[in-house]
Short mmCIF file of C-alpha atoms in Angstrom, two decimals:
data_model
loop_
_atom_site.label_atom_id
_atom_site.label_comp_id
_atom_site.label_asym_id
_atom_site.label_seq_id
_atom_site.Cartn_x
_atom_site.Cartn_y
_atom_site.Cartn_z
CA MET R 1 50.41 27.89 17.29
CA ASN R 2 47.86 27.48 14.44
CA GLU R 3 48.50 27.92 10.72
CA GLU R 4 46.84 31.39 10.54
CA THR R 5 49.17 32.74 13.23
CA LEU R 6 52.27 31.47 11.38
CA GLN R 7 51.08 33.04 8.15
CA GLY R 8 50.63 36.37 10.00
CA LEU R 9 54.15 36.26 11.42
CA GLY R 10 55.76 35.29 8.13
CA PRO R 11 56.25 38.77 6.59
CA SER R 12 57.62 40.29 9.79
CA VAL R 13 60.06 37.40 10.29
CA PHE R 14 61.32 37.78 6.75
CA ARG R 15 61.76 41.52 7.23
CA LEU R 16 63.78 40.91 10.40
CA LEU R 17 65.98 38.40 8.59
CA GLU R 18 66.55 40.80 5.69
CA ASP R 19 67.47 43.63 8.05
CA SER R 20 69.92 41.37 9.89
CA LEU R 21 71.53 40.34 6.62
CA ASP R 22 71.83 43.99 5.53
CA ASP R 23 73.56 44.85 8.79
CA ALA R 24 75.89 41.89 8.43
CA ARG R 25 77.09 42.87 4.98
CA ALA R 26 80.66 44.16 5.48
CA ALA R 27 81.98 47.09 3.50
CA PRO R 28 84.88 46.23 1.22
CA ASP R 29 88.31 46.73 2.83
CA LEU R 30 90.22 48.85 0.33
CA ARG R 31 93.90 49.36 1.12
CA GLU R 32 96.58 50.59 -1.22
CA THR R 33 99.42 48.10 -0.92
CA GLY R 34 102.97 48.44 -2.11
CA VAL R 35 106.14 46.38 -1.97
CA VAL R 36 109.39 47.05 -0.14
CA ARG R 37 112.12 47.23 -2.76
CA ALA R 38 115.15 47.94 -0.60
CA VAL R 39 116.04 48.44 3.06
CA SER R 40 119.03 50.25 4.55
CA ARG R 41 119.80 51.74 7.96
CA GLY R 42 116.62 53.54 8.93
CA ILE R 43 115.34 53.82 5.35
CA ALA R 44 113.03 51.74 3.16
CA ARG R 45 112.32 52.19 -0.55
CA VAL R 46 108.72 51.27 -1.37
CA GLY R 47 107.13 50.90 -4.79
CA GLY R 48 103.50 50.65 -5.86
CA LEU R 49 102.10 53.44 -3.65
CA SER R 50 101.25 56.11 -6.19
CA ASP R 51 98.95 58.33 -4.09
CA VAL R 52 101.10 58.79 -0.98
CA ILE R 53 101.37 62.34 0.41
CA ASP R 54 104.36 63.88 2.15
CA GLN R 55 104.74 62.97 5.84
CA GLU R 56 102.13 60.19 5.56
CA LEU R 57 102.35 57.24 7.94
CA ILE R 58 103.20 53.95 6.22
CA ARG R 59 102.61 50.55 7.87
CA PHE R 60 104.75 47.43 7.51
CA PRO R 61 104.45 43.87 8.88
CA GLU R 62 105.01 43.20 12.60
CA GLY R 63 103.71 46.64 13.62
CA LEU R 64 106.61 48.58 12.10
CA VAL R 65 105.72 52.07 10.84
CA GLY R 66 107.52 54.71 8.86
CA LEU R 67 107.22 58.26 7.60
CA ALA R 68 107.07 59.08 3.88
CA VAL R 69 109.77 61.73 3.45
CA ASP R 70 110.84 61.34 -0.19
CA LEU R 71 108.30 61.13 -3.02
CA ALA R 72 110.07 60.03 -6.19
CA GLU R 73 108.88 58.42 -9.42
CA ALA R 74 111.01 55.36 -8.81
CA GLY R 75 109.39 54.82 -5.40
CA ILE R 76 108.87 56.57 -2.10
CA GLY R 77 111.53 56.89 0.58
CA VAL R 78 110.27 56.00 4.05
CA ALA R 79 112.08 56.91 7.28
CA LEU R 80 111.48 53.94 9.55
CA LEU R 81 110.37 54.62 13.12
CA GLY R 82 111.64 51.33 14.50
CA ASP R 83 114.15 48.53 14.02
CA HIS R 84 114.98 48.25 10.30
CA THR R 85 116.28 44.68 10.76
CA LYS R 86 112.68 43.49 11.06
CA LEU R 87 112.01 44.47 7.45
CA GLU R 88 113.13 42.77 4.24
CA ALA R 89 112.80 43.49 0.56
CA GLY R 90 109.66 41.95 -0.93
CA GLN R 91 107.46 42.48 2.12
CA PRO R 92 104.22 44.47 1.76
CA ALA R 93 103.64 48.07 2.82
CA TRP R 94 100.29 49.79 3.33
CA ARG R 95 99.11 53.36 3.22
CA THR R 96 97.26 54.69 6.25
CA GLY R 97 95.95 57.89 4.69
CA ARG R 98 96.86 59.95 7.76
CA ALA R 99 99.76 61.87 9.19
CA ILE R 100 101.71 60.64 12.20
CA GLU R 101 100.20 61.74 15.53
CA VAL R 102 101.36 62.02 19.13
CA PRO R 103 99.29 61.70 22.34
CA VAL R 104 98.79 64.97 24.22
CA GLY R 105 97.24 65.95 27.52
CA HIS R 106 97.87 66.47 31.22
CA ALA R 107 98.52 62.74 31.70
CA LEU R 108 101.95 63.22 30.10
CA LEU R 109 103.18 65.47 32.92
CA GLY R 110 105.86 63.68 34.89
CA ARG R 111 106.23 61.01 32.21
CA ILE R 112 109.11 59.95 29.97
CA VAL R 113 108.14 59.07 26.39
CA ASP R 114 109.91 58.21 23.15
CA GLY R 115 109.96 60.22 19.95
CA ILE R 116 106.30 59.55 19.11
CA GLY R 117 104.85 59.67 22.61
CA ARG R 118 105.05 56.02 23.69
CA PRO R 119 105.87 55.62 27.42
CA ILE R 120 109.34 54.31 28.26
CA ASP R 121 109.31 54.88 32.04
CA GLN R 122 107.49 51.63 32.97
CA LYS R 123 104.62 53.52 34.60
CA GLY R 124 101.92 52.06 32.39
CA GLU R 125 99.95 53.39 29.47
CA ILE R 126 99.18 57.09 29.05
CA ARG R 127 95.52 58.07 28.90
CA ALA R 128 95.80 60.84 26.36
CA GLU R 129 93.16 63.54 26.11
CA ALA R 130 93.69 63.75 22.34
CA HIS R 131 96.09 62.89 19.54
CA TRP R 132 97.63 65.80 17.63
CA PRO R 133 99.62 65.68 14.37
CA VAL R 134 103.35 65.82 14.86
CA GLU R 135 103.68 68.38 12.06
CA ARG R 136 101.36 71.33 12.70
CA PRO R 137 101.34 74.77 11.08
CA ALA R 138 102.69 77.63 13.15
CA ALA R 139 100.22 80.10 14.61
CA PRO R 140 99.30 82.84 12.09
CA ILE R 141 100.55 86.37 12.62
CA ILE R 142 97.06 87.63 13.46
CA ALA R 143 96.91 85.23 16.45
CA ARG R 144 100.27 86.28 17.92
CA ALA R 145 100.90 88.83 20.66
CA PRO R 146 104.11 90.78 21.36
CA VAL R 147 106.63 89.15 23.69
CA ALA R 148 106.32 91.32 26.79
CA ARG R 149 106.36 89.01 29.84
CA PRO R 150 109.68 87.77 31.24
CA LEU R 151 110.66 84.13 31.55
CA HIS R 152 113.13 84.22 34.44
CA THR R 153 115.93 81.69 34.15
CA GLY R 154 117.25 82.29 37.68
CA ILE R 155 120.72 82.89 36.17
CA LYS R 156 122.07 86.38 36.92
CA ALA R 157 124.03 86.89 33.70
CA ILE R 158 121.00 85.97 31.55
CA ASP R 159 118.19 87.71 33.42
CA ALA R 160 120.23 90.91 33.67
CA ALA R 161 121.97 91.18 30.29
CA ILE R 162 120.27 88.68 27.93
CA PRO R 163 116.62 88.60 29.02
CA VAL R 164 114.27 85.91 27.74
CA GLY R 165 110.56 86.58 27.26
CA ARG R 166 107.65 84.17 27.21
CA GLY R 167 107.11 83.22 23.58
CA GLN R 168 110.71 83.94 22.56
CA ARG R 169 113.16 81.63 20.74
CA GLN R 170 116.53 81.94 22.46
CA LEU R 171 119.43 79.88 21.13
CA ILE R 172 122.02 78.38 23.50
CA LEU R 173 125.28 77.58 21.72
CA GLY R 174 128.89 76.79 22.47
CA ASP R 175 131.47 74.03 22.27
CA ARG R 176 130.78 70.66 23.83
CA GLN R 177 130.85 70.04 27.58
CA ILE R 178 130.83 73.66 28.76
CA GLY R 179 127.40 73.87 30.38
CA LYS R 180 124.77 74.39 27.64
CA THR R 181 122.40 71.76 29.02
CA SER R 182 122.93 73.03 32.57
CA ILE R 183 121.63 76.47 31.59
CA ALA R 184 118.50 74.93 30.05
CA VAL R 185 117.92 72.66 33.06
CA ASP R 186 118.38 75.57 35.49
CA THR R 187 115.77 77.49 33.50
CA LEU R 188 113.36 74.59 33.94
CA LEU R 189 114.16 74.34 37.66
CA ASN R 190 113.44 78.04 38.09
CA GLN R 191 109.86 77.54 36.85
CA ARG R 192 108.88 75.49 39.91
CA GLY R 193 105.78 76.97 41.45
CA SER R 194 105.35 79.51 38.64
CA GLY R 195 102.78 77.50 36.69
CA VAL R 196 105.07 77.28 33.65
CA ILE R 197 105.18 73.79 32.12
CA GLY R 198 108.49 72.37 30.88
CA VAL R 199 109.17 70.02 27.97
CA TYR R 200 112.67 68.58 27.62
CA CYS R 201 113.46 66.87 24.30
CA ALA R 202 116.70 64.86 24.18
CA ILE R 203 117.86 64.15 20.61
CA GLY R 204 120.69 61.65 20.26
CA GLN R 205 121.86 62.23 23.83
CA ARG R 206 123.54 59.44 25.79
CA ALA R 207 121.34 57.65 28.29
CA ALA R 208 123.60 58.65 31.20
CA GLY R 209 123.25 62.35 30.37
CA VAL R 210 119.47 62.12 30.04
CA ALA R 211 119.29 60.23 33.36
CA ARG R 212 121.24 63.05 35.06
CA VAL R 213 118.79 65.64 33.71
CA ILE R 214 115.81 63.61 34.92
CA ALA R 215 117.38 63.11 38.35
CA THR R 216 118.11 66.85 38.64
CA LEU R 217 114.53 67.76 37.74
CA ARG R 218 113.24 65.21 40.26
CA ARG R 219 115.45 66.58 43.07
CA GLY R 220 114.39 70.10 42.19
CA GLY R 221 110.69 69.21 42.43
CA MET R 222 110.09 70.08 38.77
CA LEU R 223 109.69 66.64 37.15
CA ASP R 224 105.93 66.47 37.78
CA GLN R 225 105.65 69.78 35.93
CA CYS R 226 107.63 68.48 32.91
CA VAL R 227 107.32 66.10 29.98
CA ILE R 228 110.53 64.30 28.93
CA VAL R 229 110.79 63.21 25.28
CA VAL R 230 113.79 60.96 24.56
CA ALA R 231 115.14 59.77 21.21
CA GLY R 232 118.50 58.19 22.00
CA PRO R 233 121.41 57.44 19.65
CA GLU R 234 120.36 53.78 19.61
CA ASP R 235 116.90 54.69 18.26
CA ALA R 236 116.05 54.76 14.58
CA PRO R 237 117.13 57.95 12.76
CA GLY R 238 113.49 58.56 11.87
CA LEU R 239 112.56 58.68 15.57
CA GLN R 240 115.39 61.13 16.28
CA PHE R 241 114.22 63.31 13.41
CA ILE R 242 110.55 63.38 14.42
CA ALA R 243 111.14 63.77 18.20
CA PRO R 244 111.40 67.61 18.40
CA TYR R 245 108.24 68.01 16.30
CA ALA R 246 106.37 65.58 18.54
CA ALA R 247 107.63 67.38 21.66
CA THR R 248 106.47 70.70 20.21
CA SER R 249 102.98 69.29 19.58
CA ILE R 250 102.85 68.12 23.21
CA ALA R 251 103.85 71.62 24.32
CA GLU R 252 101.36 73.29 21.97
CA PHE R 253 98.50 71.43 23.63
CA PHE R 254 99.25 73.20 26.92
CA MET R 255 99.73 76.52 25.12
CA ALA R 256 96.27 76.07 23.57
CA GLN R 257 94.91 75.72 27.13
CA GLY R 258 96.25 79.18 27.97
CA ARG R 259 99.35 77.89 29.80
CA ASP R 260 102.93 79.13 29.52
CA VAL R 261 105.35 76.44 28.31
CA VAL R 262 109.13 76.32 27.82
CA ILE R 263 110.62 73.65 25.56
CA VAL R 264 114.28 72.64 25.38
CA HIS R 265 115.63 70.98 22.20
CA ASP R 266 118.87 69.24 23.23
CA ASP R 267 120.31 69.48 20.71
CA LEU R 268 119.59 70.55 17.11
CA THR R 269 123.14 69.81 15.95
CA ARG R 270 122.45 66.09 16.30
CA HIS R 271 119.02 66.62 14.77
CA ALA R 272 120.62 68.20 11.70
CA ARG R 273 123.12 65.34 11.43
CA THR R 274 120.28 62.84 11.59
CA TRP R 275 118.45 64.58 8.74
CA ARG R 276 121.72 64.71 6.76
CA GLU R 277 122.14 60.95 7.27
CA LEU R 278 118.60 60.20 6.15
CA SER R 279 118.89 62.50 3.13
CA LEU R 280 122.17 60.99 1.97
CA LEU R 281 120.69 57.51 2.28
CA LEU R 282 117.77 58.72 0.16
CA ARG R 283 120.29 59.85 -2.50
CA ARG R 284 119.41 63.51 -2.17
CA PRO R 285 122.08 65.87 -3.53
CA PRO R 286 124.23 67.26 -0.70
CA GLY R 287 124.90 70.97 -0.32
CA ARG R 288 127.06 72.97 2.10
CA GLU R 289 128.86 70.73 4.60
CA ALA R 290 126.93 67.80 3.01
CA TYR R 291 123.64 69.00 4.50
CA PRO R 292 120.56 68.85 2.25
CA GLY R 293 119.20 72.09 0.85
CA ASP R 294 116.08 71.99 3.04
CA ILE R 295 117.89 71.92 6.39
CA PHE R 296 117.00 75.59 7.03
CA PHE R 297 113.32 74.83 6.45
CA VAL R 298 113.54 71.76 8.70
CA HIS R 299 114.52 73.93 11.68
CA ALA R 300 112.55 77.05 10.71
CA ARG R 301 109.22 75.23 10.63
CA LEU R 302 110.02 73.74 14.03
CA LEU R 303 111.01 76.94 15.83
CA GLU R 304 108.36 79.13 14.17
CA ARG R 305 105.81 77.28 16.30
CA ALA R 306 107.14 79.05 19.41
CA THR R 307 105.10 82.16 20.10
CA ARG R 308 102.85 84.03 22.49
CA LEU R 309 99.15 83.98 21.64
CA ARG R 310 96.72 86.85 21.96
CA GLU R 311 94.18 86.72 24.77
CA ASP R 312 91.30 86.03 22.36
CA HIS R 313 93.27 82.99 21.12
CA GLY R 314 93.91 81.59 24.60
CA GLY R 315 96.77 83.79 25.80
CA GLY R 316 99.24 80.91 26.20
CA SER R 317 102.89 80.99 25.19
CA LEU R 318 105.58 78.59 24.01
CA THR R 319 109.20 79.58 24.65
CA ALA R 320 111.84 77.60 22.75
CA LEU R 321 115.41 77.08 24.01
CA PRO R 322 117.20 75.18 21.23
CA ILE R 323 120.77 74.05 21.94
CA VAL R 324 123.49 73.91 19.28
CA GLU R 325 127.04 72.63 19.54
CA THR R 326 129.87 74.55 17.88
CA GLN R 327 133.29 73.24 16.99
CA ALA R 328 136.38 75.23 18.00
CA GLN R 329 134.20 78.32 18.68
CA ASN R 330 133.17 78.47 15.01
CA LEU R 331 130.00 80.56 15.15
CA SER R 332 130.00 80.93 11.35
CA ALA R 333 129.43 77.23 10.65
CA TYR R 334 126.37 76.30 8.62
CA ILE R 335 123.98 75.06 11.32
CA PRO R 336 124.84 77.73 13.96
CA THR R 337 124.38 80.57 11.45
CA ASN R 338 121.10 79.07 10.28
CA LEU R 339 119.73 78.93 13.80
CA ILE R 340 121.07 82.36 14.79
CA SER R 341 119.06 83.80 11.89
CA ILE R 342 115.91 81.85 12.87
CA THR R 343 115.91 82.64 16.60
CA ASP R 344 115.38 85.88 18.55
CA GLY R 345 118.82 85.94 20.13
CA GLN R 346 121.58 83.69 21.40
CA ILE R 347 123.37 82.84 24.63
CA TYR R 348 126.98 82.06 23.77
CA LEU R 349 129.15 80.04 26.13
CA SER R 350 132.88 80.66 25.82
CA PRO R 351 135.43 77.87 26.33
CA GLU R 352 137.95 80.48 27.47
CA LEU R 353 135.69 81.63 30.30
CA PHE R 354 134.95 78.00 31.15
CA HIS R 355 138.63 77.13 31.50
CA LYS R 356 139.16 80.24 33.65
CA GLY R 357 136.48 78.99 36.05
CA GLN R 358 133.97 81.75 35.20
CA LEU R 359 130.78 79.67 35.47
CA PRO R 360 128.34 79.83 33.85
CA ALA R 361 130.70 80.62 30.98
CA ILE R 362 128.37 83.14 29.31
CA ASP R 363 130.09 85.61 27.01
CA ILE R 364 127.95 88.71 27.50
CA GLY R 365 129.63 90.51 24.59
CA LYS R 366 128.73 87.83 22.02
CA SER R 367 125.31 87.07 23.47
CA VAL R 368 122.23 89.05 22.54
CA SER R 369 118.48 89.12 23.06
CA ARG R 370 116.55 90.76 20.22
CA VAL R 371 113.53 91.14 22.49
CA GLY R 372 115.67 92.90 25.10
CA GLY R 373 114.24 95.08 27.82
CA ARG R 374 110.68 94.72 26.54
CA ALA R 375 110.58 91.37 28.35
CA GLN R 376 112.25 92.57 31.56
CA LEU R 377 110.80 93.70 34.83
CA PRO R 378 111.01 97.49 35.29
CA ALA R 379 113.42 97.01 38.19
CA TRP R 380 115.72 95.02 35.90
CA ARG R 381 115.57 97.63 33.16
CA SER R 382 116.80 100.30 35.55
CA ILE R 383 120.16 98.53 35.98
CA ALA R 384 120.52 96.18 32.95
CA GLY R 385 121.71 98.87 30.54
CA ASP R 386 124.28 100.14 33.01
CA LEU R 387 125.47 96.58 33.62
CA ARG R 388 126.16 95.79 29.94
CA LEU R 389 127.90 99.12 29.33
CA PHE R 390 129.94 98.92 32.53
CA TYR R 391 130.98 95.30 31.85
CA ALA R 392 132.05 96.11 28.29
CA GLN R 393 134.14 99.04 29.52
CA PHE R 394 135.68 96.87 32.22
CA GLU R 395 136.79 94.26 29.67
CA GLU R 396 138.44 97.01 27.60
CA PHE R 397 140.19 98.42 30.67
CA GLU R 398 141.37 94.95 31.70
CA ALA R 399 142.80 94.22 28.26
CA PHE R 400 144.57 97.60 28.29
CA ALA R 401 145.95 97.03 31.80
CA ARG R 402 147.74 93.83 30.67
CA PHE R 403 150.30 95.97 28.86
CA GLY R 404 151.53 97.23 32.23
CA THR R 405 150.55 100.82 31.58
CA GLN R 406 150.30 103.06 34.64
CA LEU R 407 146.61 103.72 35.31
CA ASP R 408 144.93 106.67 36.94
CA ALA R 409 142.83 106.34 40.09
CA SER R 410 139.44 106.30 38.33
CA THR R 411 140.54 103.53 35.94
CA ARG R 412 141.90 101.45 38.83
CA GLN R 413 138.61 101.89 40.65
CA ALA R 414 136.67 100.81 37.54
CA LEU R 415 138.88 97.74 37.27
CA GLU R 416 138.33 96.78 40.91
CA ARG R 417 134.59 97.25 40.63
CA GLY R 418 134.50 95.36 37.33
CA ARG R 419 136.26 92.39 38.93
CA ARG R 420 133.57 92.38 41.62
CA VAL R 421 130.81 92.46 38.99
CA ARG R 422 132.42 89.52 37.20
CA GLU R 423 132.73 87.63 40.47
CA MET R 424 129.09 88.38 41.29
CA LEU R 425 128.01 86.94 37.91
CA ARG R 426 129.41 83.56 38.93
CA GLN R 427 126.75 81.11 39.96
CA ASP R 428 126.67 77.51 41.11
CA GLU R 429 125.03 74.90 38.91
CA HIS R 430 121.35 74.16 39.61
CA ALA R 431 121.05 77.07 42.06
CA PRO R 432 118.72 79.59 40.38
CA LEU R 433 117.96 82.83 42.20
CA ALA R 434 114.75 84.86 42.44
CA ALA R 435 114.64 88.09 40.44
CA SER R 436 114.53 90.28 43.57
CA SER R 437 117.69 88.67 44.96
CA GLN R 438 119.53 89.04 41.64
CA ILE R 439 118.56 92.70 41.35
CA GLY R 440 119.77 93.45 44.88
CA LEU R 441 123.12 91.71 44.31
CA LEU R 442 123.94 93.33 40.97
CA LEU R 443 122.69 96.76 41.99
CA ALA R 444 124.92 96.61 45.06
CA THR R 445 127.94 95.66 42.96
CA ILE R 446 127.42 98.26 40.23
CA ARG R 447 126.73 101.09 42.68
CA GLY R 448 129.89 100.29 44.64
CA TRP R 449 128.22 99.25 47.89
CA LEU R 450 130.56 96.24 47.99
CA ASP R 451 133.79 98.02 47.06
CA GLU R 452 135.18 97.51 50.56
CA VAL R 453 134.46 93.75 50.53
CA PRO R 454 137.45 91.67 49.37
CA ILE R 455 136.83 89.65 46.22
CA ALA R 456 137.59 86.44 48.15
CA SER R 457 134.68 87.23 50.50
CA LEU R 458 132.09 88.04 47.81
CA ALA R 459 130.61 84.51 47.80
CA ALA R 460 129.91 84.74 51.54
CA ALA R 461 128.60 88.28 51.07
CA GLU R 462 126.21 87.08 48.36
CA ALA R 463 124.70 84.42 50.62
CA ALA R 464 124.27 86.91 53.48
CA ILE R 465 122.71 89.56 51.22
CA VAL R 466 120.24 87.13 49.65
CA GLU R 467 119.15 85.88 53.07
CA ARG R 468 118.63 89.41 54.38
CA ILE R 469 116.72 90.57 51.28
CA VAL R 470 114.39 87.57 51.40
CA HIS R 471 113.67 87.76 55.14
CA ALA R 472 113.90 91.49 55.88
CA LEU R 473 112.37 92.95 52.70
CA PRO R 474 109.51 90.62 51.67
CA GLU R 475 107.26 93.51 50.61
CA LEU R 476 109.97 94.94 48.35
CA CYS R 477 110.55 91.49 46.83
CA ARG R 478 106.82 91.14 46.12
CA ARG R 479 106.63 94.53 44.43
CA ILE R 480 109.65 93.74 42.25
CA GLU R 481 108.09 90.42 41.16
CA ASP R 482 104.80 92.23 40.45
CA GLY R 483 106.57 94.49 37.98
CA GLN R 484 106.79 97.73 39.96
CA PRO R 485 109.85 99.97 39.41
CA LEU R 486 112.40 100.70 42.10
CA THR R 487 111.95 103.98 43.97
CA ASP R 488 114.58 106.04 45.81
CA ASP R 489 113.32 104.55 49.08
CA ASP R 490 113.77 101.05 47.63
CA HIS R 491 117.36 101.86 46.72
CA ALA R 492 117.96 103.10 50.25
CA CYS R 493 116.46 99.94 51.77
CA LEU R 494 118.59 97.73 49.53
CA GLN R 495 121.72 99.71 50.34
CA THR R 496 121.05 99.39 54.05
CA ALA R 497 120.50 95.63 53.73
CA VAL R 498 123.72 95.22 51.72
CA VAL R 499 125.86 97.28 54.08
CA GLU R 500 124.53 95.56 57.19
CA SER R 501 125.10 92.14 55.61
CA ALA R 502 128.68 93.07 54.72
CA ARG R 503 129.37 94.06 58.34
CA THR R 504 128.45 90.58 59.56
CA LEU R 505 131.12 88.91 57.40
CA PRO R 506 134.20 87.53 59.18
CA PRO R 507 137.51 89.13 58.16
CA PRO R 508 139.29 87.27 55.35
CA ALA R 509 142.00 84.86 56.43
CA ARG R 510 145.55 86.10 55.92
CA ALA R 511 147.76 84.25 53.53
CA GLY R 512 149.88 81.67 55.27
CA SER R 513 147.82 81.59 58.47
CA SER R 514 146.89 78.21 59.87
#
């Protein structure tokens, strides 16, 4: 190459070198860094971070992260989302400038994740479609639609007397170990094949109890239609606190796709205790029952996210079933009264009914649905009002009859029929029934079509009636599920099916016979 050629290439070579150097110049890495001043169980006090915002994600060495939950002049309080023993005073802390997020998408269906969406089921990483903030504002009023479509639980006492609608917030409360979780799990099982997606969030629950729930959903064929979010008692308090918000964001993703979702928070009593623990460690002044003053807002902003959207906003719905534990049937305690005022009704489980063997132990008198018949099928509405009134009268008659007073014939008949209604409201665990079968059973009991059947034979009669309704009246079942009211001909068909089923029952065994 001659000298003239080199001189001609010189300017272009220099320009290429200058462009390469410009591209190689790195932008300055600006990070606001603070210092950990103190560490306690689940909490870190950090100084030097003056521009932190509430709920911002803070990073620590060794991949530990935390949530800024207390902004004070002396330093910020950070709820750690991992093992606090990995952190010591004097170590650095960095701002991230963003809120904590959780992975969302269809890839989470059938998976078990922790409180911030990390997989814990050893099935590999989750390929999320997006990452949504854990704390999201509730849908505005203008985007909400009235709750008008039923969410069938498959439990006779609930679907008949305490109906739940899609987009409703229905509280489940009662003393410990009387079947609160079973009602929520049965509701999830009853959604199999309906297209409704389930999200189960376990907060502070023992691993054995969570494993039983997962095994039940797997046996019922519903696990692949569910997302399980678990924050166990061994996890950091910050993870237990953030878990229900993360689970709600996961559910909201499906609601935004136009799907119907039901989420179970099991349970918010432990969630409230976790927030009380964190707040006391942060030196916040305690209020009633040592809970911080913002505990109402903590639960209100969570449950307000449950709603039904208008069609022009996607038409999806999110139904919330929070669970709360009472102590010695004290419904007036701080957390239960808070949640009763936030939700659209409550299902109360009575220890007295539980010990009498009336399962599920639902106290119809103390339970209520503020949505009511608006979320019921027309066929249900035709008998639900009669059922509640009849059952309340029966309980009054039964209490009066304990005094040994001589009763007239009509009162004795009401007592006998009421005992049959109560027996018919019994239901085995994890055995939800279709709406058409429930309507046939309760209509037959209220109308007296089973008055001649001994109470001891009602369980066998129920099985025979359900089988006949399903196989002999498929068209009637379809019309009931489609929301059509019962006609006089339908009542006649149901009565015929009930009477013929009762005739096939074997006579009850006599006492003392071998």
